[in-house]
Short mmCIF file of C-alpha atoms in Angstrom, two decimals:
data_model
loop_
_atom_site.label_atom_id
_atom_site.label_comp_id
_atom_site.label_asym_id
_atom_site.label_seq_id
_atom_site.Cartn_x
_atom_site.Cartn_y
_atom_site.Cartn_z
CA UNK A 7 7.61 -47.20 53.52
CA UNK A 8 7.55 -45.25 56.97
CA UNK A 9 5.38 -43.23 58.82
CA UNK A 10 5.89 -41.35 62.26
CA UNK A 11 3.62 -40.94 65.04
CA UNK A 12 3.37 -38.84 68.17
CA UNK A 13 0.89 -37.02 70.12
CA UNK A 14 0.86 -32.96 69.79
CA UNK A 15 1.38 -32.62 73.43
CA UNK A 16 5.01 -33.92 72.96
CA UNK A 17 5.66 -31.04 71.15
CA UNK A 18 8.28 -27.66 71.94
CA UNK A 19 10.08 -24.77 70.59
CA UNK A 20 13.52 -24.11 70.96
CA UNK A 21 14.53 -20.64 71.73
CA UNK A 22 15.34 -20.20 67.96
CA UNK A 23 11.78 -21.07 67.17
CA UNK A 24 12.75 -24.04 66.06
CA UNK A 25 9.70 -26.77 66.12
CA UNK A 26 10.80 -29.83 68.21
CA UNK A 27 9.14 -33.24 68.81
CA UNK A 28 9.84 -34.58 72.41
CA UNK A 29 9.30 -37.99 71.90
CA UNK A 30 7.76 -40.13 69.35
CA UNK A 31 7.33 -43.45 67.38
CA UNK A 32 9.18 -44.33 64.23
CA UNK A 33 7.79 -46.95 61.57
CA UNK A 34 9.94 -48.21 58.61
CA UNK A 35 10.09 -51.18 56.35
CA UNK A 36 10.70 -52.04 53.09
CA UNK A 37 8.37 -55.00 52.98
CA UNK A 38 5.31 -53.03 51.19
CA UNK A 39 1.96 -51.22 51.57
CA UNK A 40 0.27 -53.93 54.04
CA UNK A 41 3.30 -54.28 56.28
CA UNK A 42 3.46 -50.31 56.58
CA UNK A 43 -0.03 -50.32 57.45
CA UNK A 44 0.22 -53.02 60.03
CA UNK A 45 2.63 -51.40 61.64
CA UNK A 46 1.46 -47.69 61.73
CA UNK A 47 -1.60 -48.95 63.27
CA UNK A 48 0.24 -50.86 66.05
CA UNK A 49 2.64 -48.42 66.58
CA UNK A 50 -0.44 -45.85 66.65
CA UNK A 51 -2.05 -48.13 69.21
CA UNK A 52 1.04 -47.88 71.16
CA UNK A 53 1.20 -44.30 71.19
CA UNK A 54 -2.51 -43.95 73.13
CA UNK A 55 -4.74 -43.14 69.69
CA UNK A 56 -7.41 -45.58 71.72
CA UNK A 57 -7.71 -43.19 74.56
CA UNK A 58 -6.96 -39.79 72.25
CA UNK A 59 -9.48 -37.40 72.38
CA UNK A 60 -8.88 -36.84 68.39
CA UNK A 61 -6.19 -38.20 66.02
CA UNK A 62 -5.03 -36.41 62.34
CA UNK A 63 -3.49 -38.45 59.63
CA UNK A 64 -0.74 -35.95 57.34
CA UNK A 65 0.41 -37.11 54.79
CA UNK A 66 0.99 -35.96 51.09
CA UNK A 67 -1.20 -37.06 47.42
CA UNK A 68 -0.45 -40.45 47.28
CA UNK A 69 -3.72 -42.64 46.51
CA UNK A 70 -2.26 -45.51 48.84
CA UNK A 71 -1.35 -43.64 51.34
CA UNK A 72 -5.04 -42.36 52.07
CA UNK A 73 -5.81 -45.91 51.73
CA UNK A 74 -4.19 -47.00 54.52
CA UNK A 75 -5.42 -43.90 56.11
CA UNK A 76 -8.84 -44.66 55.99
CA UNK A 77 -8.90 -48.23 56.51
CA UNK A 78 -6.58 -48.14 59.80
CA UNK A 79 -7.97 -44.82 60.46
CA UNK A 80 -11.53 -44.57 59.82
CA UNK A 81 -12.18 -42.07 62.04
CA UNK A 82 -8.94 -39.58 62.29
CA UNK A 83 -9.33 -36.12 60.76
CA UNK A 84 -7.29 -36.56 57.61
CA UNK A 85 -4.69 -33.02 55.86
CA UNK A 86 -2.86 -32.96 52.78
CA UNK A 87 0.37 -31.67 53.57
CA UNK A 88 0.07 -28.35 52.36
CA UNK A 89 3.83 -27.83 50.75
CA UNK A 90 2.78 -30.83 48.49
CA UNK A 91 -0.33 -28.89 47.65
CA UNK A 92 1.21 -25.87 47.21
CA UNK A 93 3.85 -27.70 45.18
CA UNK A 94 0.58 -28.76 42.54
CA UNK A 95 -0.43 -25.35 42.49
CA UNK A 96 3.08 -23.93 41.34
CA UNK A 97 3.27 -26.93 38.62
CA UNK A 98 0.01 -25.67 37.21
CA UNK A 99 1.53 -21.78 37.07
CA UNK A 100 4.92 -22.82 35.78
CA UNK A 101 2.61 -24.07 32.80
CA UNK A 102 0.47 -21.55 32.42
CA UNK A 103 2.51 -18.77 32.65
CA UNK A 104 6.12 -20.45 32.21
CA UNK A 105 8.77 -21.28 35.28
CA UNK A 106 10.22 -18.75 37.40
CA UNK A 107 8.26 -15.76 35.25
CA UNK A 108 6.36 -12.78 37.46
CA UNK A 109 3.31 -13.89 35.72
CA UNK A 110 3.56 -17.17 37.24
CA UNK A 111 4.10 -15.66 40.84
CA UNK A 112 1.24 -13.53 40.68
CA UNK A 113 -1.00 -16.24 39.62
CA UNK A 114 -0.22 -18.26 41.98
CA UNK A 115 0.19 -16.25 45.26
CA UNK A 116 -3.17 -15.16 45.97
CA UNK A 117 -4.34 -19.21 45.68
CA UNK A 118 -2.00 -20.16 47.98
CA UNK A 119 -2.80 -17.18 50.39
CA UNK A 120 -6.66 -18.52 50.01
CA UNK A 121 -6.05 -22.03 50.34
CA UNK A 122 -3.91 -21.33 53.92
CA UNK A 123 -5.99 -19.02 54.91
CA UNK A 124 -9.91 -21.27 54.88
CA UNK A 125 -10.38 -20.14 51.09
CA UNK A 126 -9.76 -23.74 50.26
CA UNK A 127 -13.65 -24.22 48.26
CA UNK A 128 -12.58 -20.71 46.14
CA UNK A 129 -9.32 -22.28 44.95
CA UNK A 130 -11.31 -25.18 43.95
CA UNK A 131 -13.68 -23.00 42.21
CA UNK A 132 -10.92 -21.37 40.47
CA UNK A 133 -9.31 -24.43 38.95
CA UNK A 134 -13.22 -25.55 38.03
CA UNK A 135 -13.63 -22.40 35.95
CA UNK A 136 -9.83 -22.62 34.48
CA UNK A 137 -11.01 -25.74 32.92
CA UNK A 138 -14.21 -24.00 30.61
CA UNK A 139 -11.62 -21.10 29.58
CA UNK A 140 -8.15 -22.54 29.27
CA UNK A 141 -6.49 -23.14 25.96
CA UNK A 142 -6.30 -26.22 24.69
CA UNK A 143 -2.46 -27.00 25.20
CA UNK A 144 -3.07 -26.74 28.39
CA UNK A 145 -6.45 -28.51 29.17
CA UNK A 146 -4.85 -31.54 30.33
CA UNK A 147 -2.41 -30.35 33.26
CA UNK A 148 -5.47 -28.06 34.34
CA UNK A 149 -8.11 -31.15 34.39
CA UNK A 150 -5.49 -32.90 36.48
CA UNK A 151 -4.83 -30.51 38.89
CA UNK A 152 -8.12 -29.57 39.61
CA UNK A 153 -9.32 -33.36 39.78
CA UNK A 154 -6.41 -33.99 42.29
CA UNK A 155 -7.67 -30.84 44.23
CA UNK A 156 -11.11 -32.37 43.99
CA UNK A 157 -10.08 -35.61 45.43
CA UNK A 158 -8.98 -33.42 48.48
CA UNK A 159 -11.42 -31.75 49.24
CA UNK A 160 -11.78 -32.92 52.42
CA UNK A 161 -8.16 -32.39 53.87
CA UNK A 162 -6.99 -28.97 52.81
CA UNK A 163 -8.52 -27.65 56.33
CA UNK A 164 -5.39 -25.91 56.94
CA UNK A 165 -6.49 -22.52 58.65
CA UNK A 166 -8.62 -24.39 61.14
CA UNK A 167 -5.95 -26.97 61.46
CA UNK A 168 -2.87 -23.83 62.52
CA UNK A 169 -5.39 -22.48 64.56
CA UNK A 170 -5.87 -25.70 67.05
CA UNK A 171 -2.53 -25.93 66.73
CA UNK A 172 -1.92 -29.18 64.86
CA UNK A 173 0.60 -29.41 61.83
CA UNK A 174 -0.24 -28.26 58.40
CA UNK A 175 2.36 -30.22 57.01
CA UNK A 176 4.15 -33.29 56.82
CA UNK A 177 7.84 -31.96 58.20
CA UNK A 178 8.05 -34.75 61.10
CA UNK A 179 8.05 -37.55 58.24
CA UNK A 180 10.34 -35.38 55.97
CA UNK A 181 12.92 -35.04 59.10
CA UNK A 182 12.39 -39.01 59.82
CA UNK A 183 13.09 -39.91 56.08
CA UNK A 184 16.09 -37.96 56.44
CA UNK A 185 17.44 -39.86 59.56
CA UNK A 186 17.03 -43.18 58.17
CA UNK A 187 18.67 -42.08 54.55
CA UNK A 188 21.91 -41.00 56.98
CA UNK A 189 22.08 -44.46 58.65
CA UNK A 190 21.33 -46.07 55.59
CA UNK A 191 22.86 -44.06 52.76
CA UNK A 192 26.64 -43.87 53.91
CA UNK A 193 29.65 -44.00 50.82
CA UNK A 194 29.93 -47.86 50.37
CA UNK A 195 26.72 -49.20 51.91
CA UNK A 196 24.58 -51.70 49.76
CA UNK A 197 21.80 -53.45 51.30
CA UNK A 198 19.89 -56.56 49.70
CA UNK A 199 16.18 -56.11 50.48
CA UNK A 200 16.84 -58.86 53.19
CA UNK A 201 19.47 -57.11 55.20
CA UNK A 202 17.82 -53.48 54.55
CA UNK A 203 14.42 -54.80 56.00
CA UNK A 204 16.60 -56.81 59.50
CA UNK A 205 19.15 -53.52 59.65
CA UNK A 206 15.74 -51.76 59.37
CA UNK A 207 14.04 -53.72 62.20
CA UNK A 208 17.31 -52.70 64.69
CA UNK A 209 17.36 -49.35 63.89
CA UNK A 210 13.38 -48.78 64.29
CA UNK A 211 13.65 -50.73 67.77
CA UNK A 212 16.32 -48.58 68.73
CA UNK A 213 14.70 -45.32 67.85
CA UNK A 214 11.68 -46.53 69.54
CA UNK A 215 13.53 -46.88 72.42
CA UNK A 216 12.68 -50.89 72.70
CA UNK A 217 16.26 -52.62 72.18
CA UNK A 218 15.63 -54.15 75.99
CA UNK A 219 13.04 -56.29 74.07
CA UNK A 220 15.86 -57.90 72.48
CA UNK A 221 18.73 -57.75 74.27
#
């Protein structure tokens, strides 16, 4: 369970274009849901979301992870990241229209052009009205889909969002998940929950730049 947190000021490009972070705050445990959200708040806390003028939760579908989000973070501006949604939408053409086909693609495009672009409530309305005219073999995927969009509503603001500036998507947490796997996922490594979770402890107070609190 992890979660990274840093303020959109710390933010530059390289001259590649490349998005950087400048400095941030990494959380990571393996001791569950409550632990994660202990810590994201303190390490939030730490990172000056008391004195910040506004603070955005990204993060992708999972029920838990909103959760957290709006019990620790009541009153943050909450996105889905939008590669997940995306990701839903292409599921539901793959099935429609079968994977990979042209059909599929030109299905899907336009949505995801609208739901970038602030056409977010027409995408919705699309998957409503799929549901009265689909055929039956595919009812179920399309009730799912558009209930999962439903349950969204509120955090698919992605236009607005690219337009202030603030991410769309959840790449910083992709990019920290990948830094932990390569300390953690070397040929020969194997890690009772025990030593994962201490080995995990290190590593986060090193990233965090807070080893001088222990040593």
């Amino acid at each position: 369970y992890g979660a990274t947190v840093f303020r959109l000021g710390e933010r530059a490009e390289s001259q590649s274009g490349r998005k950087m972070i400048l400095s941030r705050g990494y959380v990571m445990t393996r001791r569950g849901v409550d632990a994660l959200a202990d810590q994201v708040f303190a390490e939030a806390v730490r990172q000056g979301m008391l004195v910040a003028e506004e603070v955005l939760v990204v993060a992708d579908g999972g029920v838990w992870i909103w959760k957290i989000a709006d019990d620790r973070f009541p009153r943050a501006k909450k996105r889905l990241d939008f590669y997940h949604a995306s990701e839903h939408l292409w599921a539901l053409a793959n099935e429609l229209y079968g994977a990979g086909t042209a059909q599929a693609r030109s299905w899907v495009e336009p949505l995801l052009h609208q739901l970038r672009h602030g056409g977010q409530l027409a995408v919705l309305s699309t998957l409503e009205d799929l549901k009265r005219t689909v055929r039956r073999k595919h009812r179920e995927t399309v009730n799912r889909e558009s209930a999962y969009f439903a349950s969204h509503r509120e955090r698919l603001d992605y236009e607005s969002g690219a337009r202030a500036g603030e991410p769309i998507g959840s790449g910083a947490m992709e990019s920290t998940c990948r830094q932990y796997q390569c300390r953690f996922k070397r040929p020969g490594q194997f890690w009772s929950t025990a030593g994962d979770e201490a080995l995990l402890a290190l590593e986060t107070f090193w990233r965090n730049e807070r080893w001088h609190l222990l040593f």
